[in-house]
PDB file of C-alpha atoms and ligand atoms in Angstrom:
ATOM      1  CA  UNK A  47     -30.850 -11.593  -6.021  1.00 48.00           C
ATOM      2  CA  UNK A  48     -28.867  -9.009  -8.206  1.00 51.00           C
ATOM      3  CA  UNK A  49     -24.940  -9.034  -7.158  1.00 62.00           C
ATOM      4  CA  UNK A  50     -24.393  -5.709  -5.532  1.00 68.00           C
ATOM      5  CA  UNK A  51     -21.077  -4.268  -7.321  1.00 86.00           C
ATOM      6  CA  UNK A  52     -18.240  -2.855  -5.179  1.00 96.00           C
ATOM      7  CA  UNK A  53     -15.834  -0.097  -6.638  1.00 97.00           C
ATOM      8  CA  UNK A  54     -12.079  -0.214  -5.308  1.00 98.00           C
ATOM      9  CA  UNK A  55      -9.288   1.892  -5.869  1.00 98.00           C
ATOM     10  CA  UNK A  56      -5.546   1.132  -5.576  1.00 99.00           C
ATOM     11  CA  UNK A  57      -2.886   3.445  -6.273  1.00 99.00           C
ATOM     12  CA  UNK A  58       0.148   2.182  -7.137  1.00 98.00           C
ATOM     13  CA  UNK A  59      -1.691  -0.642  -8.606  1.00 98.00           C
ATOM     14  CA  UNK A  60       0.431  -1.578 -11.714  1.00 98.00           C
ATOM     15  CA  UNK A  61       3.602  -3.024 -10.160  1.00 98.00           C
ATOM     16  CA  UNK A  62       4.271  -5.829  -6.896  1.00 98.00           C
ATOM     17  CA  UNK A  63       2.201  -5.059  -3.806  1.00 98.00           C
ATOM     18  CA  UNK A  64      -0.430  -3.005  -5.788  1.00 98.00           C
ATOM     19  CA  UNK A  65      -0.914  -5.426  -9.274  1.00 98.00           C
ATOM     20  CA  UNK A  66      -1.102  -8.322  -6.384  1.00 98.00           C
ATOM     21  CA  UNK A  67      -3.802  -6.671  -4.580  1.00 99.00           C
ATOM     22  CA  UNK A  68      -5.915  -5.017  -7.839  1.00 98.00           C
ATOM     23  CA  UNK A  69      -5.590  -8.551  -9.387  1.00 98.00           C
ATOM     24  CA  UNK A  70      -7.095 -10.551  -5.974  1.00 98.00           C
ATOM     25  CA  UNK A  71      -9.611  -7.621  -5.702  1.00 98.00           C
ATOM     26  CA  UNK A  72     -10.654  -8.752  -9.229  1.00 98.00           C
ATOM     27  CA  UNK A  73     -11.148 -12.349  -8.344  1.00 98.00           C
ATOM     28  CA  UNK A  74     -13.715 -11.498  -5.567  1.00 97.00           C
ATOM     29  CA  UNK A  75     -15.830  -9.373  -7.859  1.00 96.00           C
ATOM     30  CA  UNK A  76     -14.374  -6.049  -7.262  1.00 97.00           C
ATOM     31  CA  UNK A  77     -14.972  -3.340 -10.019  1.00 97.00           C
ATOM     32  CA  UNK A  78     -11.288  -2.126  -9.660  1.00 98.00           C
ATOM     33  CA  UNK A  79     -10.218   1.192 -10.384  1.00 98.00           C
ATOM     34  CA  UNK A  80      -6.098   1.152 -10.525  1.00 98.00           C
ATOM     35  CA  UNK A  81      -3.811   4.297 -10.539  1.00 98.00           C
ATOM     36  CA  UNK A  82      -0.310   4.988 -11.388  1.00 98.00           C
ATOM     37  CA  UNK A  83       2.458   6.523 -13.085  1.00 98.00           C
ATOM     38  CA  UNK A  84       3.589   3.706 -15.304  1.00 98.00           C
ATOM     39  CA  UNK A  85       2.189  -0.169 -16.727  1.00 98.00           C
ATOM     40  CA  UNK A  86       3.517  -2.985 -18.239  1.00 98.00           C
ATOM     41  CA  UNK A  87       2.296  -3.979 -21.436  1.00 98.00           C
ATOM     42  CA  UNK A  88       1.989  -7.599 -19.539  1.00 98.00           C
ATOM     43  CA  UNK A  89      -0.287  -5.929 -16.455  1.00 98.00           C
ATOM     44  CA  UNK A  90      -1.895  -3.785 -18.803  1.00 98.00           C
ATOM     45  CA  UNK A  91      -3.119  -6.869 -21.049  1.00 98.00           C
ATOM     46  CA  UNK A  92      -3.991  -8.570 -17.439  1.00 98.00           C
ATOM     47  CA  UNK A  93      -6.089  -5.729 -16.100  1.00 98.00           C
ATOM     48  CA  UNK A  94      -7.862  -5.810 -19.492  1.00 98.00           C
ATOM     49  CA  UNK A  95      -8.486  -9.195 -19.577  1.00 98.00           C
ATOM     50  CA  UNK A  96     -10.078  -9.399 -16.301  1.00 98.00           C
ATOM     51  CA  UNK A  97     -11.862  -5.499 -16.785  1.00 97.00           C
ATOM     52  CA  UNK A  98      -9.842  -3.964 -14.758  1.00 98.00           C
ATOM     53  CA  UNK A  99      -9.163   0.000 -15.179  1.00 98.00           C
ATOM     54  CA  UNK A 100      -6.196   1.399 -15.560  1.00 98.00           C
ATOM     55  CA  UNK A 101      -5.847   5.501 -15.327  1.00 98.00           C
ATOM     56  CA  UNK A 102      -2.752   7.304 -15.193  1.00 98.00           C
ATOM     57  CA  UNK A 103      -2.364   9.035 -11.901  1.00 98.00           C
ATOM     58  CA  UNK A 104       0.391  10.659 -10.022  1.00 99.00           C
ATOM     59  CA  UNK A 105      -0.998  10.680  -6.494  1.00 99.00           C
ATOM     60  CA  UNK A 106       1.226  13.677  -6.048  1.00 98.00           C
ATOM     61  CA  UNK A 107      -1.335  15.379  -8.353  1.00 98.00           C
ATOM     62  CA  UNK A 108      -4.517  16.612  -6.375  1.00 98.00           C
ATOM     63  CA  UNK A 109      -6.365  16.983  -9.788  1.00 98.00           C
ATOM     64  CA  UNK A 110      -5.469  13.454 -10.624  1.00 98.00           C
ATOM     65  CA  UNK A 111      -6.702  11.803  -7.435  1.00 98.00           C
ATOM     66  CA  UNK A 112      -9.684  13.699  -7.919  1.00 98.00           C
ATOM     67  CA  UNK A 113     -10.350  12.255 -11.808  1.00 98.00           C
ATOM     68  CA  UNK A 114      -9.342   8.910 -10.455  1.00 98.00           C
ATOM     69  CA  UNK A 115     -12.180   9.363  -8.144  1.00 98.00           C
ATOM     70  CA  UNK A 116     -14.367  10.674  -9.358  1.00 97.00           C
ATOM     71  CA  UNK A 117     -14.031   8.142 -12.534  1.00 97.00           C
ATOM     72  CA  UNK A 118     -13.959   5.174 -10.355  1.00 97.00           C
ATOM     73  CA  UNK A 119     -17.630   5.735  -8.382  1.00 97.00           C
ATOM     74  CA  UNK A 120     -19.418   6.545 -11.662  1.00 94.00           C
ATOM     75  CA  UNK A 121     -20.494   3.101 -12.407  1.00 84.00           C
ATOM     76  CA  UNK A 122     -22.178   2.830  -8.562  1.00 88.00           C
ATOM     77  CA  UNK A 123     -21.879   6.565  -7.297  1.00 93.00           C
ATOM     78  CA  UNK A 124     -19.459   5.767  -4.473  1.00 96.00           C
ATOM     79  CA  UNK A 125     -16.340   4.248  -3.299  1.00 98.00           C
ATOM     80  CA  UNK A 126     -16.609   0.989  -1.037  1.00 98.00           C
ATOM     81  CA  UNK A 127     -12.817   0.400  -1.151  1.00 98.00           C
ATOM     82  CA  UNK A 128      -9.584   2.399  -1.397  1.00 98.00           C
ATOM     83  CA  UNK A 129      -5.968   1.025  -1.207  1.00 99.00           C
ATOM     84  CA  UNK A 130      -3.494   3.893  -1.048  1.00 99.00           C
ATOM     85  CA  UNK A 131      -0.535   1.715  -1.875  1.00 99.00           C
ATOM     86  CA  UNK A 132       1.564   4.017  -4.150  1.00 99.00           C
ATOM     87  CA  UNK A 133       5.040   4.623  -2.408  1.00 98.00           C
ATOM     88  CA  UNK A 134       8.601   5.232  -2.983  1.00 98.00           C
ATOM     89  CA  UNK A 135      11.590   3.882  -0.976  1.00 97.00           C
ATOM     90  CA  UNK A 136      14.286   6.972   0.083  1.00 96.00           C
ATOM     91  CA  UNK A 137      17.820   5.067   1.507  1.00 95.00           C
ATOM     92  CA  UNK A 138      19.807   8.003   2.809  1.00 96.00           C
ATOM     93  CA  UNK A 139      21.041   9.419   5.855  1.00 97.00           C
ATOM     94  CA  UNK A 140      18.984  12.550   6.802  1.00 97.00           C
ATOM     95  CA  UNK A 141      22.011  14.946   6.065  1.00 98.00           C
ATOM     96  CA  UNK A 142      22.671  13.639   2.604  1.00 98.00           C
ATOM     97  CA  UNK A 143      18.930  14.012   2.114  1.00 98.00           C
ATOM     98  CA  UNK A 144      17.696  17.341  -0.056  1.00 98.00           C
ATOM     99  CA  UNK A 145      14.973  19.054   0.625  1.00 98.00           C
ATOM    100  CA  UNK A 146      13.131  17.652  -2.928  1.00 98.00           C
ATOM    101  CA  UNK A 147      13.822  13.943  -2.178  1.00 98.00           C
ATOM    102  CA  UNK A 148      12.061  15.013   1.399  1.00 98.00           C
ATOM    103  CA  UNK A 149       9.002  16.313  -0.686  1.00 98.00           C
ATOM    104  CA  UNK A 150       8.830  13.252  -3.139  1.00 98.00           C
ATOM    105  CA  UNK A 151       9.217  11.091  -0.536  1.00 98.00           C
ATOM    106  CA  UNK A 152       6.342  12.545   2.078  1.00 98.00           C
ATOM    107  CA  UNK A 153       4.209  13.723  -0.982  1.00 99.00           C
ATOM    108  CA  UNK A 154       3.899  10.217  -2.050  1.00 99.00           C
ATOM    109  CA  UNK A 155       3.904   8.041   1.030  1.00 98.00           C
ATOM    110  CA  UNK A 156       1.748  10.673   3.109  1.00 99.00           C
ATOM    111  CA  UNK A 157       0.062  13.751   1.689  1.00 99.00           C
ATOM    112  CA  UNK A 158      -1.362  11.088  -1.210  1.00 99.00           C
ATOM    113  CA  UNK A 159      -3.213   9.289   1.980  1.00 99.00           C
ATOM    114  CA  UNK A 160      -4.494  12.823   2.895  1.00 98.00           C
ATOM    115  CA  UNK A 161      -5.617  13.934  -0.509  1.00 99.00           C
ATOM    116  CA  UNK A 162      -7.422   9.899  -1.630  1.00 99.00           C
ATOM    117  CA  UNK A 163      -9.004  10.152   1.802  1.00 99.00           C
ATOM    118  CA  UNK A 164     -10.595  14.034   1.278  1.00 98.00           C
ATOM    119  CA  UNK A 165     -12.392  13.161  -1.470  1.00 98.00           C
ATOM    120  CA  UNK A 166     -13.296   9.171  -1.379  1.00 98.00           C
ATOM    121  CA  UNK A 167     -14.944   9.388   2.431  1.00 98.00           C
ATOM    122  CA  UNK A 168     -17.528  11.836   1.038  1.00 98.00           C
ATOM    123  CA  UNK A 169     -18.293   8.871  -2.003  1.00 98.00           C
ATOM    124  CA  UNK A 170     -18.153   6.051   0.947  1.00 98.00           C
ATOM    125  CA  UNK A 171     -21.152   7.807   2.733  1.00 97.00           C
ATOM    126  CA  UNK A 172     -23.731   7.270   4.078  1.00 97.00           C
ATOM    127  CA  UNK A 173     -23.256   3.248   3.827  1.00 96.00           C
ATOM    128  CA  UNK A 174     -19.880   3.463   5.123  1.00 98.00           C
ATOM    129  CA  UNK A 175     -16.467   1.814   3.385  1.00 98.00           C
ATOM    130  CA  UNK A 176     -13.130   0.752   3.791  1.00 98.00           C
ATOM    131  CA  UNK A 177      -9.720   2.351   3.328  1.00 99.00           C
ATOM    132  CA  UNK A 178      -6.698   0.464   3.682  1.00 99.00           C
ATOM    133  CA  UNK A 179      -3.082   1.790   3.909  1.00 99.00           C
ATOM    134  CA  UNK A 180       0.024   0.070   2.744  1.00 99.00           C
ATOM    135  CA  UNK A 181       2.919   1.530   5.089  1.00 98.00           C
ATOM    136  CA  UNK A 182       5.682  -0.668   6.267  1.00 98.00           C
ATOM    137  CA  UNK A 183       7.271  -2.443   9.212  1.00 97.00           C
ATOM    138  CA  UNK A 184       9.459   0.523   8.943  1.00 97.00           C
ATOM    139  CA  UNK A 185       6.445   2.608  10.140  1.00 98.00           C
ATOM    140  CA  UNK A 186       6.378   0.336  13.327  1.00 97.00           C
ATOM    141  CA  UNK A 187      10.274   0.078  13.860  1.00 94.00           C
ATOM    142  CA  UNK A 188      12.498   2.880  12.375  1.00 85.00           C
ATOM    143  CA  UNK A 189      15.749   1.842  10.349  1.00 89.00           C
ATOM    144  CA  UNK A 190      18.740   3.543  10.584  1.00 92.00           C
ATOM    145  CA  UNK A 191      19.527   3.142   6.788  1.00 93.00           C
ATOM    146  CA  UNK A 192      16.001   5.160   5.468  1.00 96.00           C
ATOM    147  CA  UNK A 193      14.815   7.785   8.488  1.00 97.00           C
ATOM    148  CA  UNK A 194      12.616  10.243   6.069  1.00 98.00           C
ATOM    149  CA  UNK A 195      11.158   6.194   4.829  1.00 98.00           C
ATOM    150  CA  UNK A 196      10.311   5.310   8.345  1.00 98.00           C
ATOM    151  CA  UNK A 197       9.260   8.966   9.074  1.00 98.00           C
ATOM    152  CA  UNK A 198       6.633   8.293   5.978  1.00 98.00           C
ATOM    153  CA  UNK A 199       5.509   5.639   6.648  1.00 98.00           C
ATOM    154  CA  UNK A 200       4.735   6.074  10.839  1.00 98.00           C
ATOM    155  CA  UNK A 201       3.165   8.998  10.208  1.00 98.00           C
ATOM    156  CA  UNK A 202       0.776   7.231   7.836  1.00 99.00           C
ATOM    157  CA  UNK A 203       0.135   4.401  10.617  1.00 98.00           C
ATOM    158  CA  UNK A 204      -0.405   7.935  12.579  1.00 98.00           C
ATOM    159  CA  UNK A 205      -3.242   8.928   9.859  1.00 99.00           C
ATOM    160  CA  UNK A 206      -4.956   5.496   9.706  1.00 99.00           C
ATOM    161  CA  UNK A 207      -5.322   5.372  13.608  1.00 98.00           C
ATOM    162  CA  UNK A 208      -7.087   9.177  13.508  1.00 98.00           C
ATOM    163  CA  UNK A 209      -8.869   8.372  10.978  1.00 98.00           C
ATOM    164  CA  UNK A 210     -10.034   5.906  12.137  1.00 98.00           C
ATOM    165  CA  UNK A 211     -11.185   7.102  14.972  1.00 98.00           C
ATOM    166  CA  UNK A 212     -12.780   9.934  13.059  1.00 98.00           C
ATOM    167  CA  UNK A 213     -15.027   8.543  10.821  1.00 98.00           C
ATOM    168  CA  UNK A 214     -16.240   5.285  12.811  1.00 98.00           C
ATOM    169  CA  UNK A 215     -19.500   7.259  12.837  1.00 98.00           C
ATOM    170  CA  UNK A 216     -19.203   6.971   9.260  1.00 98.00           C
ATOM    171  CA  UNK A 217     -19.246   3.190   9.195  1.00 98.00           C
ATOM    172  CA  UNK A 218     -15.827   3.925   7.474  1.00 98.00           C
ATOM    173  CA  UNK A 219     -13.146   1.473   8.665  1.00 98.00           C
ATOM    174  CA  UNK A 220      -9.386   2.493   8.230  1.00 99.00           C
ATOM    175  CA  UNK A 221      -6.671   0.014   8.363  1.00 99.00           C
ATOM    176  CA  UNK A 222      -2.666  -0.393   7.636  1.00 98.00           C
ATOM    177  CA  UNK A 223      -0.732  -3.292   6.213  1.00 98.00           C
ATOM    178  CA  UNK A 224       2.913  -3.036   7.180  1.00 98.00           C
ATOM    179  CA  UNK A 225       4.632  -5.526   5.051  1.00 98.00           C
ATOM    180  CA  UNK A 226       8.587  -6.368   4.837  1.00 92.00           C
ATOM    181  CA  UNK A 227      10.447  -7.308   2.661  1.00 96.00           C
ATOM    182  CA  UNK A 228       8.422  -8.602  -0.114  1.00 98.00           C
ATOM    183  CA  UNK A 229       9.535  -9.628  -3.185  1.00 98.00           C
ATOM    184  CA  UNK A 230       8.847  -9.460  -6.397  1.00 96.00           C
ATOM    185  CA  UNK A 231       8.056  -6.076  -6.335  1.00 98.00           C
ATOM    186  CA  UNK A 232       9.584  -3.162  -8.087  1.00 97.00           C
ATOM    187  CA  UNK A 233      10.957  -1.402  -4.775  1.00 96.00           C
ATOM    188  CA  UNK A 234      13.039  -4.686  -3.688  1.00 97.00           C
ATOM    189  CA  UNK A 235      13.819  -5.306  -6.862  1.00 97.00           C
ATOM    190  CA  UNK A 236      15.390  -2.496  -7.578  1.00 95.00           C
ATOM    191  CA  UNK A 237      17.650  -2.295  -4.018  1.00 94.00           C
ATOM    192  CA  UNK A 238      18.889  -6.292  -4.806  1.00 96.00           C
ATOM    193  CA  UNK A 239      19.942  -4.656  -8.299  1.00 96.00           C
ATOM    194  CA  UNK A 240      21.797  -2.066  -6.963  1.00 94.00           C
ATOM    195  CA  UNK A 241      23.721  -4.231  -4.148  1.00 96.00           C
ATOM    196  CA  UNK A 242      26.882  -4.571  -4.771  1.00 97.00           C
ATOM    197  CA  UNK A 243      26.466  -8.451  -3.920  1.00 98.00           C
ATOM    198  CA  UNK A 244      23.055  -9.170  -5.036  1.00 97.00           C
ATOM    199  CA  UNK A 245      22.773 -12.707  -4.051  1.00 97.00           C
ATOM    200  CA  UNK A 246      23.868 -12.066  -0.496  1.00 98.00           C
ATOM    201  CA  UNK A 247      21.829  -9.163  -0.059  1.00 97.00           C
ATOM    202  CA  UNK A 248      18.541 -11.163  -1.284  1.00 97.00           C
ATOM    203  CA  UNK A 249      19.738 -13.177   1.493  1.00 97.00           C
ATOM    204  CA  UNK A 250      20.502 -10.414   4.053  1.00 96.00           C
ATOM    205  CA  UNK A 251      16.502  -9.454   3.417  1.00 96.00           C
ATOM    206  CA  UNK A 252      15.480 -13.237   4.365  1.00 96.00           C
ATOM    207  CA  UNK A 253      17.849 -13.545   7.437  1.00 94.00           C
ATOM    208  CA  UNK A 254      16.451 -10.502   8.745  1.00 93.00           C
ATOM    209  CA  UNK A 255      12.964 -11.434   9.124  1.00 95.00           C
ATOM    210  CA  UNK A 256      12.630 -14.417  11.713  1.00 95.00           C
ATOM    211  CA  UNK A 257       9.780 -16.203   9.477  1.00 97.00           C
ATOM    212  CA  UNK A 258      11.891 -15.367   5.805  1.00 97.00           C
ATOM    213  CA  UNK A 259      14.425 -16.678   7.692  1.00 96.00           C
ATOM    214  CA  UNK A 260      12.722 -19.570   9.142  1.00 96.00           C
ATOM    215  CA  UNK A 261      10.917 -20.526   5.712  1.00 98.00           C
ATOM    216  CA  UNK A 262      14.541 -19.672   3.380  1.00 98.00           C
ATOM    217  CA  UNK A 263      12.306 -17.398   1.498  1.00 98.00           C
ATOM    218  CA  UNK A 264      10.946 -14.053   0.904  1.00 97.00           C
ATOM    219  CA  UNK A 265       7.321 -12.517   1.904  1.00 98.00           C
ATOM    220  CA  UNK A 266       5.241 -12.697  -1.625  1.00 98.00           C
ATOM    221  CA  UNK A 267       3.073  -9.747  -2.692  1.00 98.00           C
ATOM    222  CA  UNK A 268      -0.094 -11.904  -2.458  1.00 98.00           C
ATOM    223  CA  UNK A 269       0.244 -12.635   0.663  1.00 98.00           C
ATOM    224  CA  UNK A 270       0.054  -8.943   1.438  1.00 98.00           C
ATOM    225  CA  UNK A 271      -2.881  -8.459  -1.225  1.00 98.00           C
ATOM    226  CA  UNK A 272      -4.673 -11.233   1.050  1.00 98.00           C
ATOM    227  CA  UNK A 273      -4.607  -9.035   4.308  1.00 98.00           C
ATOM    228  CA  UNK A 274      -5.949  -6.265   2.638  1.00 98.00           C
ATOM    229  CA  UNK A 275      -8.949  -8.393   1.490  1.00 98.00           C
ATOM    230  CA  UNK A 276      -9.692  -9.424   5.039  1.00 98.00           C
ATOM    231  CA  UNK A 277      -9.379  -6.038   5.844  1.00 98.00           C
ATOM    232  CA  UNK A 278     -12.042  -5.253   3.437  1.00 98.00           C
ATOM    233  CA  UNK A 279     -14.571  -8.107   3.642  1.00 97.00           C
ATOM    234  CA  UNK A 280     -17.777  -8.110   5.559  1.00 95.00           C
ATOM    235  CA  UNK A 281     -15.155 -10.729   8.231  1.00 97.00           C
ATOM    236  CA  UNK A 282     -13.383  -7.826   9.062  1.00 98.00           C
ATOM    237  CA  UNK A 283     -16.351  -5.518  10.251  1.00 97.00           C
ATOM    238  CA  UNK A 284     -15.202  -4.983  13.504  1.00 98.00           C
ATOM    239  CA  UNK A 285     -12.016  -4.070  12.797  1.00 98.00           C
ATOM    240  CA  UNK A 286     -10.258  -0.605  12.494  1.00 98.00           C
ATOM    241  CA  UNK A 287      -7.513   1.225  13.686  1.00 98.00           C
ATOM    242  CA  UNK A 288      -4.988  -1.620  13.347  1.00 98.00           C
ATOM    243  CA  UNK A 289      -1.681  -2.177  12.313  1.00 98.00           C
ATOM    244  CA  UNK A 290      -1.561  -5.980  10.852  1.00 98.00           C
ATOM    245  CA  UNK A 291       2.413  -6.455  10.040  1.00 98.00           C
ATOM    246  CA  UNK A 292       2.848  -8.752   7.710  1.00 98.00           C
ATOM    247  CA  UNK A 293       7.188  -8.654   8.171  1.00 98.00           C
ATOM    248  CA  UNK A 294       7.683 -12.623   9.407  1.00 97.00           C
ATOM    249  CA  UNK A 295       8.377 -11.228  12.652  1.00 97.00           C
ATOM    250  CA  UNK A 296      10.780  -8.357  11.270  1.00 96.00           C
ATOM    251  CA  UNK A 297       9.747  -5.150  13.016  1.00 96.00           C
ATOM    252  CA  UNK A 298       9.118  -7.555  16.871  1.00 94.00           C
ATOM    253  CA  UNK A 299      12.647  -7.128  18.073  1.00 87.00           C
ATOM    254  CA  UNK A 300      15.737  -8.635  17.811  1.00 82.00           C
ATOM    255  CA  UNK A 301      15.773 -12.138  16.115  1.00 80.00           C
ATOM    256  CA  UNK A 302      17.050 -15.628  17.695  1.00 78.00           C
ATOM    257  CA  UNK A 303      20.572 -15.851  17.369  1.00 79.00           C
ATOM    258  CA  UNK A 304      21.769 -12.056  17.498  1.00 75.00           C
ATOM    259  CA  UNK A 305      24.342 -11.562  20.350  1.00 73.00           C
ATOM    260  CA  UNK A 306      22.792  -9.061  22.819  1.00 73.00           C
ATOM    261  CA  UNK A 307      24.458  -7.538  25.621  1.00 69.00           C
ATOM    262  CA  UNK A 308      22.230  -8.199  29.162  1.00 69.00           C
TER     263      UNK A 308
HETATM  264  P1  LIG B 600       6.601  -1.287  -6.487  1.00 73.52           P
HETATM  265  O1  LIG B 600       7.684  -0.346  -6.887  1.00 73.52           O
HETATM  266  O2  LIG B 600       6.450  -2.558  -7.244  1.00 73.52           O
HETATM  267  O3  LIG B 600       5.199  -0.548  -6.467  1.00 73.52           O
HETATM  268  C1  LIG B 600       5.045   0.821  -6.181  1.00 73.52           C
HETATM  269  C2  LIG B 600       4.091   1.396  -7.212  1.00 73.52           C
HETATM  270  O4  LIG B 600       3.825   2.758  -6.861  1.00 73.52           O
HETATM  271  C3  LIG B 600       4.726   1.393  -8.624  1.00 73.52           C
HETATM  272  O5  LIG B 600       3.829   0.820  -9.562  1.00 73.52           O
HETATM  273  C4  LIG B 600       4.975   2.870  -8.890  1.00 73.52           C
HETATM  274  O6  LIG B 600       4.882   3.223 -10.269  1.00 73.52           O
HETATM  275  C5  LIG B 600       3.857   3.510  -8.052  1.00 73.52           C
HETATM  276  N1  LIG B 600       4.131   4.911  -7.776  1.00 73.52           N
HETATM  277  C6  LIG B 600       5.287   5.485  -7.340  1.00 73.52           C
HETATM  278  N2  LIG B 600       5.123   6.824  -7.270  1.00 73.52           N
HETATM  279  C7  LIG B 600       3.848   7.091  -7.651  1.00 73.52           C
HETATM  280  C8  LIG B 600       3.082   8.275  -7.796  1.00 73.52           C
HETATM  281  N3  LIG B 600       3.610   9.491  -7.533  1.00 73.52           N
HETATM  282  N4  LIG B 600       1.793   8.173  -8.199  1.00 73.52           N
HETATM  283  C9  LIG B 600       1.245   6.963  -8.477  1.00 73.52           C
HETATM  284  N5  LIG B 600       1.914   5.809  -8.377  1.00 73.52           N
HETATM  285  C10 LIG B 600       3.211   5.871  -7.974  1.00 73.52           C
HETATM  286  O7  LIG B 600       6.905  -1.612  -4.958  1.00 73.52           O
HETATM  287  P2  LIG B 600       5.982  -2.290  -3.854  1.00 73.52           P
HETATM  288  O8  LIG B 600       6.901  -2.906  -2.902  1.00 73.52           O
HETATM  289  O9  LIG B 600       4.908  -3.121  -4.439  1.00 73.52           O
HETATM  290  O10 LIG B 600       5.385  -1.009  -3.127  1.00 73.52           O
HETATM  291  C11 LIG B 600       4.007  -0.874  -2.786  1.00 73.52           C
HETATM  292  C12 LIG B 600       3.886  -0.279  -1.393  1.00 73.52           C
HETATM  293  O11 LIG B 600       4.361  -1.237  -0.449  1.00 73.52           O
HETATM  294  C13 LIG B 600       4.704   0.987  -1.169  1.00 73.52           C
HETATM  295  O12 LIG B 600       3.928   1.924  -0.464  1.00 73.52           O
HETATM  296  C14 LIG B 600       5.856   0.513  -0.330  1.00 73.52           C
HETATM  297  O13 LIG B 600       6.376   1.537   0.485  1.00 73.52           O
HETATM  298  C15 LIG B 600       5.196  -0.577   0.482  1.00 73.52           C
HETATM  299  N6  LIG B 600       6.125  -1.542   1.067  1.00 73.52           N
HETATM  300  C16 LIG B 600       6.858  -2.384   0.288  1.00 73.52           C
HETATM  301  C17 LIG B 600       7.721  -3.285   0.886  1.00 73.52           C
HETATM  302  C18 LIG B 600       8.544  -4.251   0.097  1.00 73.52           C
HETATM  303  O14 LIG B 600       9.345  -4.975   0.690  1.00 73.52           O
HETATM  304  N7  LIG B 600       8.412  -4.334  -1.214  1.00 73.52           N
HETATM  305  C19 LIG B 600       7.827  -3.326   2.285  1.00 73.52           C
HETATM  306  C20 LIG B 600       7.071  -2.457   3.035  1.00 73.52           C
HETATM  307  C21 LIG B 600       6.202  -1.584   2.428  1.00 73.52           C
END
């Protein structure tokens, strides 16, 4: 029997979270379609190596998503998997917070959701799909260091549930991965660099998820790339709507060994 070909997309797919996930998408036999605004030389050689695509795409661009696309279901004429993974971290209290960072941050992390799902649930039909979001345990349990983050990222565990909901009678499933903190990746990478300690802040993101914590080391970007897998494999049928964190525990409550008034 012929091997039927799947076409993914993943925005965001050149760095951490996003490489992890385009490069285990690979290894099942995806056809995968990656976007972003930058790539490596090294991920660029990898995706080439293993046929993946690469296509610029700034998901803050409707005209890109739409090339992206459109590019992506010409080899099968549709979509059977899209990852909208692209995001941005914003660590600011709201009143320090201008009305631009607001935009890059919600344009990014939310209206990109909106604009991938407009135009990849009319390629997913009539056989039906699967679209997985990558928000965050911050989606689940607001910070007090990054509100317009958090607001991001519950709003787009807001769009996967009505989504979901929405196009069941699509045979479209719609799913979110909220992850924390992962390493390896370009966003926690780049906060560790910036600490003013960065040893003891690497260590400040373990101790505050029970598992990290537990395990002495950080959540790896595979590990997320796995979930979304599951979430897109014929195992998974069943299942839509959810919210699978994948935080070691982070975004529960308040860990063992925190003093808590009764
Ligand atoms: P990362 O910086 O390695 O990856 C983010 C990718 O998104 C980068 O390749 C970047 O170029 C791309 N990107 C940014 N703006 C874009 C745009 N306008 N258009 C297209 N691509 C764009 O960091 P990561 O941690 O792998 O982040 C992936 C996702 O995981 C993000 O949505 C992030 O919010 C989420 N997340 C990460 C963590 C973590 O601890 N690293 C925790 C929770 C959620």
């Amino acid at each position: 029997m012929a091997e039927i070909l799947k076409s993914a997309i993943v925005t965001g797919g050149a760095s951490g979270i996003g490489e992890a996930t385009v490069l285990m998408l690979a290894e099942q036999g995806y056809h995968v379609w990656a976007g972003d605004i930058q790539i490596t030389d090294e991920s660029q050689s990898a995706f080439t190596k293993r046929g993946i695509q690469f296509r610029h795409c700034d998901v803050r661009n409707e005209q890109q998503i739409i090339d992206l696309i459109s590019n992506a279901a010409k080899a099968t004429g549709r979509i059977d998997l899209l990852v909208n993974n692209a995001g941005v971290g914003m660590v600011k209290a709201i009143t320090d917070v201008a009305a631009e960072e607001w935009d890059l941050c919600l344009d990014t992390n939310l209206k990109a959701a909106f604009l991938t799902c407009k135009y990849a649930i009319p390629r997913m039909r009539p056989a039906g799909g699967s679209i997985v979001n990558i928000a965050s345990n911050a989606g689940l349990l607001p910070r007090a260091h990054d509100p317009v983050y958090s607001i991001s990222k519950a709003a787009l565990v807001a769009l996967t549930k009505s989504l979901a909901l929405c196009h069941s009678v699509d045979k479209i499933r719609v799913n979110c991965v909220c992850p924390g903190p992962v390493g390896d990746t370009g966003m926690i990478n780049a906060d560790i660099a910036a600490a003013a300690d960065p040893v003891a802040f690497r260590q400040s993101l373990i101790d505050a998820s029970p598992l990290a914590r537990a395990a002495q080391r950080m959540i790896s970007p595979r590990e997320i790339a796995a979930a979304v897998v599951y979430l897109a494999s014929e195992q998974s049928q069943m299942i839509t709507g959810t919210a699978i964190a994948i935080d070691g525990g982070k975004s529960l409550g308040v860990p063992p060994g925190v003093p808590t008034p009764q």
